[in-house]
PDB file of C-alpha atoms in Angstrom:
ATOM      1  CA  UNK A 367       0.000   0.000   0.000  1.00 64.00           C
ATOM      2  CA  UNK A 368       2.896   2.384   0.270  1.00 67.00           C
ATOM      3  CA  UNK A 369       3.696   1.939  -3.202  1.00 66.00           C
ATOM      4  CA  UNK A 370       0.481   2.473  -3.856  1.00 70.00           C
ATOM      5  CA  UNK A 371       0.492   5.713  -2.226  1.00 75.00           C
ATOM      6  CA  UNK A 372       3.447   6.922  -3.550  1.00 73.00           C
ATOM      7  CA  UNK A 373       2.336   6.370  -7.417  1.00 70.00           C
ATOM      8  CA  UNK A 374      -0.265   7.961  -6.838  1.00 73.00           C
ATOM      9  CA  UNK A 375       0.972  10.855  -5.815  1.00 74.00           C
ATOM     10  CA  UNK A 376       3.358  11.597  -8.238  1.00 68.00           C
ATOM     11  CA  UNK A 377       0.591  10.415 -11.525  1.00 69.00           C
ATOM     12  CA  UNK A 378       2.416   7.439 -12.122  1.00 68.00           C
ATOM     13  CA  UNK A 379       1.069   3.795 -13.363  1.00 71.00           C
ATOM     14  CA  UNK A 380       0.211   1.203 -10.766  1.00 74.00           C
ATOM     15  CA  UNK A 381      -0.200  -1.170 -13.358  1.00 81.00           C
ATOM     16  CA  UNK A 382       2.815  -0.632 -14.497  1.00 84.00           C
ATOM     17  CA  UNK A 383       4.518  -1.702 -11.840  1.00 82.00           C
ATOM     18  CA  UNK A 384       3.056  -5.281 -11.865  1.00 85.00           C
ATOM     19  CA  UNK A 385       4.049  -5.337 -15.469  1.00 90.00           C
ATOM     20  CA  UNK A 386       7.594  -4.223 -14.759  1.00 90.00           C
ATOM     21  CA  UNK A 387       7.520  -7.606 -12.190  1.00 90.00           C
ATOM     22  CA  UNK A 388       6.591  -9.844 -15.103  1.00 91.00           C
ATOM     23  CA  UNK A 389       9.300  -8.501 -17.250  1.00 91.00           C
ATOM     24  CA  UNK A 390      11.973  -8.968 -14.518  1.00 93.00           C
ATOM     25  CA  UNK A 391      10.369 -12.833 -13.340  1.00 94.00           C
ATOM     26  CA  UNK A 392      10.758 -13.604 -17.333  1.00 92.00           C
ATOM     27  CA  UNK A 393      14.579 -12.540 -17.672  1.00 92.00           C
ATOM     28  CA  UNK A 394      15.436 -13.603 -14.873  1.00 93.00           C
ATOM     29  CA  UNK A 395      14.443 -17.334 -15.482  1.00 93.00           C
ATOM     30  CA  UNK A 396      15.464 -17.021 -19.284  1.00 92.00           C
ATOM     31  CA  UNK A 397      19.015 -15.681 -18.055  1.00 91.00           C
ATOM     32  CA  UNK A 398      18.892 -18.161 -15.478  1.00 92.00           C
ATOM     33  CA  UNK A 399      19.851 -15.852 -12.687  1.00 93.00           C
ATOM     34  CA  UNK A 400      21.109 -17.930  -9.427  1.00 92.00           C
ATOM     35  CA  UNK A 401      18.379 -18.023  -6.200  1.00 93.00           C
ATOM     36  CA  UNK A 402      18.588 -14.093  -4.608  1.00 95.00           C
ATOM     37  CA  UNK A 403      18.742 -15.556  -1.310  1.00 94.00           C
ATOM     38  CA  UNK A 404      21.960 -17.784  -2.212  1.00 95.00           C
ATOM     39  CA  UNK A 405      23.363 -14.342  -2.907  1.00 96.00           C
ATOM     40  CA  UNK A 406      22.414 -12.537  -0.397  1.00 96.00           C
ATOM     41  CA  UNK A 407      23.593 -15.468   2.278  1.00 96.00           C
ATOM     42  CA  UNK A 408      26.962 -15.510   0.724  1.00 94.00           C
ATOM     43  CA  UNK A 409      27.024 -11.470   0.739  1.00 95.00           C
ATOM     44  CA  UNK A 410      26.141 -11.925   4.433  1.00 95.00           C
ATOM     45  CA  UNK A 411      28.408 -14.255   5.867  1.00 94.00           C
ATOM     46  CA  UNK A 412      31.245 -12.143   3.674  1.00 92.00           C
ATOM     47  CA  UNK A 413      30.374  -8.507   5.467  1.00 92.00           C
ATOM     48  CA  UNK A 414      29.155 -10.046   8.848  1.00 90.00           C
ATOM     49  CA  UNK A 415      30.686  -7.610  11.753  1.00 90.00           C
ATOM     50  CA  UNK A 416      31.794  -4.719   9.558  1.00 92.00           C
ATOM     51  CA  UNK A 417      30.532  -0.950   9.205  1.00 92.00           C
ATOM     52  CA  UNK A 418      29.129  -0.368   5.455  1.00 95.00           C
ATOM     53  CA  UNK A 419      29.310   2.633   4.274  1.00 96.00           C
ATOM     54  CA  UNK A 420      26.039   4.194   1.450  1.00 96.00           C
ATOM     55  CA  UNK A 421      27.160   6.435  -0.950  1.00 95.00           C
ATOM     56  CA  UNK A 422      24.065   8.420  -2.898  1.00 91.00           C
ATOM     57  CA  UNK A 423      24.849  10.718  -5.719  1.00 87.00           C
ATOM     58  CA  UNK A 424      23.932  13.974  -4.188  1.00 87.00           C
ATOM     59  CA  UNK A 425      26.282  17.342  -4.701  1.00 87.00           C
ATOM     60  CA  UNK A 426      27.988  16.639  -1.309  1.00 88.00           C
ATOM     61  CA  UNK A 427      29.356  13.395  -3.179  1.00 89.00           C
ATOM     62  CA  UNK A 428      32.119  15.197  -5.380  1.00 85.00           C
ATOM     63  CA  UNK A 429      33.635  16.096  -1.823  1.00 87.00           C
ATOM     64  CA  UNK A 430      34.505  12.926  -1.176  1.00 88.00           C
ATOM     65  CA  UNK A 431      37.696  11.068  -2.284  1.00 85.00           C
ATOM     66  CA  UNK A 432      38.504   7.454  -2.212  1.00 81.00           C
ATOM     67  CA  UNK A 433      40.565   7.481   0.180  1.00 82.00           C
ATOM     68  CA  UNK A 434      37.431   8.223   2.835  1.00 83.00           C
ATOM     69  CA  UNK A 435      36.392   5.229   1.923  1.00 89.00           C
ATOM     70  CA  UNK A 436      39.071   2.840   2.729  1.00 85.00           C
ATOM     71  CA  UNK A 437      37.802   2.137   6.327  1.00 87.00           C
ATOM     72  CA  UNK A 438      34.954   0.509   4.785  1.00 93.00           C
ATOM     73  CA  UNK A 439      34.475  -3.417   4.199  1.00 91.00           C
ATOM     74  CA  UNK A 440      31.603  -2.705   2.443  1.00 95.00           C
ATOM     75  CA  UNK A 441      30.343  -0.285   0.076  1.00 96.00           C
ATOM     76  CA  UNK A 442      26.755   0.111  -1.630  1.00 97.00           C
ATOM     77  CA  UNK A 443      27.138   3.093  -4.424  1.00 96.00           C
ATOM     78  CA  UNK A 444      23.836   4.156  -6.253  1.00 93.00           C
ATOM     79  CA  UNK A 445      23.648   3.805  -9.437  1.00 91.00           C
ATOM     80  CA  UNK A 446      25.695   6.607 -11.619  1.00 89.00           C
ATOM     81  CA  UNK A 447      27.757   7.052  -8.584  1.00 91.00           C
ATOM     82  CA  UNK A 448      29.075   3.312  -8.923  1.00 92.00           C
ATOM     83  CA  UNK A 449      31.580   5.012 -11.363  1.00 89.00           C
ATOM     84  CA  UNK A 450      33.475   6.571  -8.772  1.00 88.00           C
ATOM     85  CA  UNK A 451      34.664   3.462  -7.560  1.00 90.00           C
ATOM     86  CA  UNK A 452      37.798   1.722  -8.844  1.00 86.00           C
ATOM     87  CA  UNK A 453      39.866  -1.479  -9.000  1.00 83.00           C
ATOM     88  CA  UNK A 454      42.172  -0.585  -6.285  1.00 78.00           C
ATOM     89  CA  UNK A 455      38.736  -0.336  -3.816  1.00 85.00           C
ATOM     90  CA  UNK A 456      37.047  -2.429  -4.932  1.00 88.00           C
ATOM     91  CA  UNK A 457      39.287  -5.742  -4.685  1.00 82.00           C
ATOM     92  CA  UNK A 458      40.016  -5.590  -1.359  1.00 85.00           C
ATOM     93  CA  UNK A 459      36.109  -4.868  -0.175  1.00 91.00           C
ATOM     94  CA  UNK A 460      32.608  -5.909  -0.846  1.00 93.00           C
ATOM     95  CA  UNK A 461      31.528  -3.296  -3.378  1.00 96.00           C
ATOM     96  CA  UNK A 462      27.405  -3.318  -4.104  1.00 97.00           C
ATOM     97  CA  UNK A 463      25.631  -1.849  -7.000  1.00 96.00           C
ATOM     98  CA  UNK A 464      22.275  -0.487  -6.830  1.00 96.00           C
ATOM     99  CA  UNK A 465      20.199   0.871  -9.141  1.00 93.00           C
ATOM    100  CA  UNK A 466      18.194   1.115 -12.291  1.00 90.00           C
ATOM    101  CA  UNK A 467      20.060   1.697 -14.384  1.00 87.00           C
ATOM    102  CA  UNK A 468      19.236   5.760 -15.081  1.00 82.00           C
ATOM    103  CA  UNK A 469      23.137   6.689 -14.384  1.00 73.00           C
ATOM    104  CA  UNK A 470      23.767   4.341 -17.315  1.00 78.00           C
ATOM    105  CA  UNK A 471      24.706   0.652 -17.894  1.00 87.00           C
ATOM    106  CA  UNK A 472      29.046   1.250 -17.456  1.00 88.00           C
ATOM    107  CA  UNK A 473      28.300   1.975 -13.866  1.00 89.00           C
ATOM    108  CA  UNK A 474      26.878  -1.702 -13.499  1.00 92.00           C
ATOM    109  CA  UNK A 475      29.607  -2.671 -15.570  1.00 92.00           C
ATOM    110  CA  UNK A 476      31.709  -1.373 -13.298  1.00 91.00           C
ATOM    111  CA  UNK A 477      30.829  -2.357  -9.969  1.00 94.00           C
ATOM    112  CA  UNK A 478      30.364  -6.540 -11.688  1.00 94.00           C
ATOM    113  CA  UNK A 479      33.968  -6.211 -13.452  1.00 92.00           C
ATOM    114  CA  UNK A 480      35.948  -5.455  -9.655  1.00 91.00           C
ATOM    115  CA  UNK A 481      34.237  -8.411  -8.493  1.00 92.00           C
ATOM    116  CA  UNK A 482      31.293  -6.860  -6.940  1.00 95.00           C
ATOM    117  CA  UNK A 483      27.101  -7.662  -6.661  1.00 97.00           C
ATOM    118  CA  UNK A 484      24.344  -5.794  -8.391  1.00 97.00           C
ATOM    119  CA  UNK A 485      20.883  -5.236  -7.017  1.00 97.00           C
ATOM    120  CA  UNK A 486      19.476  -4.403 -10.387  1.00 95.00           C
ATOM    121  CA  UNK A 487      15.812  -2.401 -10.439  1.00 93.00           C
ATOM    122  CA  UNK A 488      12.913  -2.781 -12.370  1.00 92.00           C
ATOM    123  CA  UNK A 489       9.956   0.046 -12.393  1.00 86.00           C
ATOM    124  CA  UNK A 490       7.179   0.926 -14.479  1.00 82.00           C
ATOM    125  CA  UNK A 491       9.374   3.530 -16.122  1.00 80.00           C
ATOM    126  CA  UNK A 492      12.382   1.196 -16.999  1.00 85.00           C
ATOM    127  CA  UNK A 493      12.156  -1.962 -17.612  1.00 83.00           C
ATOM    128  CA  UNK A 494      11.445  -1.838 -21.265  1.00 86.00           C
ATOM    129  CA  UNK A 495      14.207   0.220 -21.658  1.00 84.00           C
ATOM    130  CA  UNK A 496      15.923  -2.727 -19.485  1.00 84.00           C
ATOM    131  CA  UNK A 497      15.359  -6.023 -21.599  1.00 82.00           C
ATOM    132  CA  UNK A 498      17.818  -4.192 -24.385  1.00 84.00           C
ATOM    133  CA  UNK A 499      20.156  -3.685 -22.403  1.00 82.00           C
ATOM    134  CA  UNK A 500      20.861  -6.694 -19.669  1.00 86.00           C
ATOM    135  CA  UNK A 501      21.335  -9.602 -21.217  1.00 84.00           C
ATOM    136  CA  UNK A 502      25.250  -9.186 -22.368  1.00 82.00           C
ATOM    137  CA  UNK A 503      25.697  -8.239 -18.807  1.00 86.00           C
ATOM    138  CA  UNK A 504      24.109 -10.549 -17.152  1.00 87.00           C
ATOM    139  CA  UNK A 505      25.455 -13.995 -19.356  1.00 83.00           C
ATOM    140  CA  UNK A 506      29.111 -13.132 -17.831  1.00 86.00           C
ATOM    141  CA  UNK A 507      27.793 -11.868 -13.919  1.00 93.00           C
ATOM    142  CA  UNK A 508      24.542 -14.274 -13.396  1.00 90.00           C
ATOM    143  CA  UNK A 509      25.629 -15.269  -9.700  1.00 93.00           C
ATOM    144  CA  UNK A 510      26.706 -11.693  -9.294  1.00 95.00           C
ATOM    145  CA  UNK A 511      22.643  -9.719 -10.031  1.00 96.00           C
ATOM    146  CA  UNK A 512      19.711 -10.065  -8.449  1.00 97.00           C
ATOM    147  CA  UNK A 513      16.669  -8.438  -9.805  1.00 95.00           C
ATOM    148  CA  UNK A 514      14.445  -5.529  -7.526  1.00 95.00           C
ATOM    149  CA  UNK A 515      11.032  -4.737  -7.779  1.00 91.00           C
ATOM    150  CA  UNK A 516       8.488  -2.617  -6.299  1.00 81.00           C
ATOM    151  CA  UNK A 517       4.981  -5.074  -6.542  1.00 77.00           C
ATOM    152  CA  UNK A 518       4.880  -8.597  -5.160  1.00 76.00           C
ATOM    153  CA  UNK A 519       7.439 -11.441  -6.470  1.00 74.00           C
ATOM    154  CA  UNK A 520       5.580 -13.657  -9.121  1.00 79.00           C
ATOM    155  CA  UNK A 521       9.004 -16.036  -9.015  1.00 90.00           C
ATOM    156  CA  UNK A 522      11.396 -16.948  -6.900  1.00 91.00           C
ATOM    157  CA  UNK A 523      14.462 -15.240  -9.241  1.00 93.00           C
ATOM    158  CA  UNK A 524      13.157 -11.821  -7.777  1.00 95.00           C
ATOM    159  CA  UNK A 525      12.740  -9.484  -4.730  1.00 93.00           C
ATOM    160  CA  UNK A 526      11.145  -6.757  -3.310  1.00 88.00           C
ATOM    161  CA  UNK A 527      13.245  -4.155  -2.262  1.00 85.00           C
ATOM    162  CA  UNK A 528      11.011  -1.928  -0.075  1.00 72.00           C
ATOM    163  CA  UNK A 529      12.236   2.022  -1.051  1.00 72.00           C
ATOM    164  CA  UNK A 530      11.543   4.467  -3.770  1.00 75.00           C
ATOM    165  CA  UNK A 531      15.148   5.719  -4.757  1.00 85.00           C
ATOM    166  CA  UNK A 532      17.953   4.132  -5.132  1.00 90.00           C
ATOM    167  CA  UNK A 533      19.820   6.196  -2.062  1.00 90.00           C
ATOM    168  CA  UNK A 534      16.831   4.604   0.285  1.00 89.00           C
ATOM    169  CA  UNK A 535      16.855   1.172  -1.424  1.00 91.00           C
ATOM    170  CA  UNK A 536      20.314   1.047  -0.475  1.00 94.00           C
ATOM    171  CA  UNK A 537      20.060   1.901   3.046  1.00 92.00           C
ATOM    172  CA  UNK A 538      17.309  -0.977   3.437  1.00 90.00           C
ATOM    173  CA  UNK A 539      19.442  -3.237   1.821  1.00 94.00           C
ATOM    174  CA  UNK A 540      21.793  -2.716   4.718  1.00 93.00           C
ATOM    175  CA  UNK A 541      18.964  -4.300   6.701  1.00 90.00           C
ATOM    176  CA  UNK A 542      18.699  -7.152   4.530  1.00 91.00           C
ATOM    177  CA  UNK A 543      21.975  -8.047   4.367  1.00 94.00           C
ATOM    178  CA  UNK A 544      22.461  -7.719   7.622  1.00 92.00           C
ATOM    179  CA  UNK A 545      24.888  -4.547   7.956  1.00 92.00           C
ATOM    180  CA  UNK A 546      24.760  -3.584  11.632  1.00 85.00           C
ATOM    181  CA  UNK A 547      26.193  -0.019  11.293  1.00 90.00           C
ATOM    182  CA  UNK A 548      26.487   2.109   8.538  1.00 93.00           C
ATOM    183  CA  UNK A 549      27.072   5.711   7.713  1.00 94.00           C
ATOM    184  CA  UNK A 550      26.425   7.396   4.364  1.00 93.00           C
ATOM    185  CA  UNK A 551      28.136  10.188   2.019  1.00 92.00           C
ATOM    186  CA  UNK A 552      26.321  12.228  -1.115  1.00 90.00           C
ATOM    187  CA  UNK A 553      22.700  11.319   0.936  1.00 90.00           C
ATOM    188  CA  UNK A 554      21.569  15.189   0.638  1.00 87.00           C
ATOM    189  CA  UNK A 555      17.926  14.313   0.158  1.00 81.00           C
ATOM    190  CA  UNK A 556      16.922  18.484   1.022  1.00 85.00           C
ATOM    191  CA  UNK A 557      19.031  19.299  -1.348  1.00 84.00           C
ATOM    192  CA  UNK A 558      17.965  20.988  -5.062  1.00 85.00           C
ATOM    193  CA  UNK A 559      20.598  20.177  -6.744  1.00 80.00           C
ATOM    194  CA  UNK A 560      21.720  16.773  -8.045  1.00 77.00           C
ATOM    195  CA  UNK A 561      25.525  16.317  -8.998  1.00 78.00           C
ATOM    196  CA  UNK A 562      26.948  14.813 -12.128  1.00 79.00           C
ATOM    197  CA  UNK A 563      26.301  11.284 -11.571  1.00 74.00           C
ATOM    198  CA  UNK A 564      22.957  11.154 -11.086  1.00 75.00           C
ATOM    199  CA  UNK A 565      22.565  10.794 -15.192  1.00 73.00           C
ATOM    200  CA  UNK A 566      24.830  10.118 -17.783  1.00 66.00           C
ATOM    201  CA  UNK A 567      24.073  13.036 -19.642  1.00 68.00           C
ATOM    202  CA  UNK A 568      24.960  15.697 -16.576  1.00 73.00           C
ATOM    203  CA  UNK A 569      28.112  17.137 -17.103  1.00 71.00           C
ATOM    204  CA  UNK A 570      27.946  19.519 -13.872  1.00 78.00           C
ATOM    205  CA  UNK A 571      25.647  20.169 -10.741  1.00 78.00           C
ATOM    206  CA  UNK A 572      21.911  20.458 -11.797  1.00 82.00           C
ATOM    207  CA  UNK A 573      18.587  21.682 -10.575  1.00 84.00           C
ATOM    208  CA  UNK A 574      16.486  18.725  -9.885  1.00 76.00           C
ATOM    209  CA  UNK A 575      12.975  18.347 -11.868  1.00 80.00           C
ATOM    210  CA  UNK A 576      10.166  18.881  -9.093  1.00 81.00           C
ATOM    211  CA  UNK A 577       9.069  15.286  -9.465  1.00 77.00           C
ATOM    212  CA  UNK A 578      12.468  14.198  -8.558  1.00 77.00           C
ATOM    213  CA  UNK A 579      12.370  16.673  -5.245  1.00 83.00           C
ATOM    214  CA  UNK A 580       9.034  14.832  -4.449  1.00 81.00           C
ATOM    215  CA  UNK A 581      10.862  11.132  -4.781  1.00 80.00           C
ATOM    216  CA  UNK A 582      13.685  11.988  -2.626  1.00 82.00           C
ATOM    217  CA  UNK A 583      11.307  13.591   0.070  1.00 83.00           C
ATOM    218  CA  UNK A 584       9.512  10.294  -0.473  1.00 80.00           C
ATOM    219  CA  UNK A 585      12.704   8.362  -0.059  1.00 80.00           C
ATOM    220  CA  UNK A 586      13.376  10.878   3.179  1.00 83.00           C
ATOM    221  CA  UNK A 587      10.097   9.541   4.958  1.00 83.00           C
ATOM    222  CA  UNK A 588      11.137   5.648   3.884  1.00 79.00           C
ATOM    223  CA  UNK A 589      14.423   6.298   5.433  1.00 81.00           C
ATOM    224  CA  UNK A 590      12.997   8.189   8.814  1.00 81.00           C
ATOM    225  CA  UNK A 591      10.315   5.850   9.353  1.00 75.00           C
ATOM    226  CA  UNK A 592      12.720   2.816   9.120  1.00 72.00           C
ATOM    227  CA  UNK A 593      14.909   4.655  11.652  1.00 67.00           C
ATOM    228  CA  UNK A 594      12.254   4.249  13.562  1.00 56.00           C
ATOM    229  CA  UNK A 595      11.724   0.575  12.994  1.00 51.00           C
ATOM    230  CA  UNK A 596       8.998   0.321  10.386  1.00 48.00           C
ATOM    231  CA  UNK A 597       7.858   1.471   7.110  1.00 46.00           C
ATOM    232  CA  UNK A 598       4.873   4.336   6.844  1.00 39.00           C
TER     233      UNK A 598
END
């Protein structure tokens, strides 16, 4: 019903989303795509005991250098972001991609290529978009992805990933995967501006759209209310 709420309130498709399920059930099984919850158990046992740290592509993000991060074991990078990350990092840490996509498909690339996982979403505004463009990754990286989605499972090759962006989908993936303490750079969820990697085509800082101030407040309540131990 959350999802329901939130749809609605920014015009979009519910429909939609059950569709973008279907399409992400069907590759998934086509690609063959190994059980989520083998993944996610052998993501778990590998960052058990160790502070994770959430990096979101907000302005405050182009702050930050790489050498921040090195006190991290693990390190979930949204989407576009994901390109900040390098070999050096990224072989000596458990380095987690999540996203739909939006910041482009070399970010994914990137993230699968050091050795790390992918939490790939679907929506009702991508996942056309996404059939064209998986596949080569995913025949090289199958035990690496596991498909998101916002509606019910209809197969066991999926998940729902509770969240709206993928800065908040990230943070309750820390949950699932069982990250006891985390802390989080480029999370500036006030913030009107969105920095360079939050799309492919940005080449500087730029005003976010209203509808995407409206997600992130969204994606602000999601985050609050899980602070608080449950979802609105």
């Amino acid at each position: 019903m959350l999802y329901v709420r939130i749809l609605t309130d920014l015009g979009f498709d519910v429909e939609k989303e059950y569709d973008a399920s279907s399409v992400a059930c069907l590759i998934a099984k086509s690609m063959d795509l190994d059980e989520p919850t083998r993944i996610i158990e052998s993501i778990r046992r590998s960052i058990k005991g160790y502070i994770a740290v959430v990096i979101g592509a907000g302005p405050s993000v182009e702050n930050m250098s790489i050498k921040d991060l090195s006190k991290y074991r693990v390190i979930l990078c949204a989407n576009g972001v994901c390109n900040l990350l390098n070999d050096l990092l990224c072989r000596s840490k458990i380095c987690i991609y999540v996203g739909d996509l939006d910041g482009g498909v070399n970010a994914l690339k990137n993230i699968l290529s050091l050795g790390g996982y992918a939490f790939i979403h679907f929506h009702g505004d991508n996942y056309m978009d996404l059939v064209t463009k998986l596949p080569s990754v995913i025949r090289d990286f199958r035990e690496k992805i596991i498909f998101t989605v916002q509606s019910m499972p209809l197969c066991s090759r999926i998940i729902t990933l509770p969240g709206f962006t993928d800065g908040d989908r990230a943070i309750i993936l820390t949950k699932i995967l069982g990250v006891d303490q985390y802390n989080t750079v480029g999370m500036d969820l006030d913030d009107m501006f969105a920095s360079k990697y939050s799309k492919p085509w940005y080449r500087e800082k730029t005003v976010i759209s209203n509808t995407k101030k409206r997600k992130l407040e969204w994606g602000k309540r999601i985050i609050d209310a899980l602070g608080r131990g449950f979802l609105i």
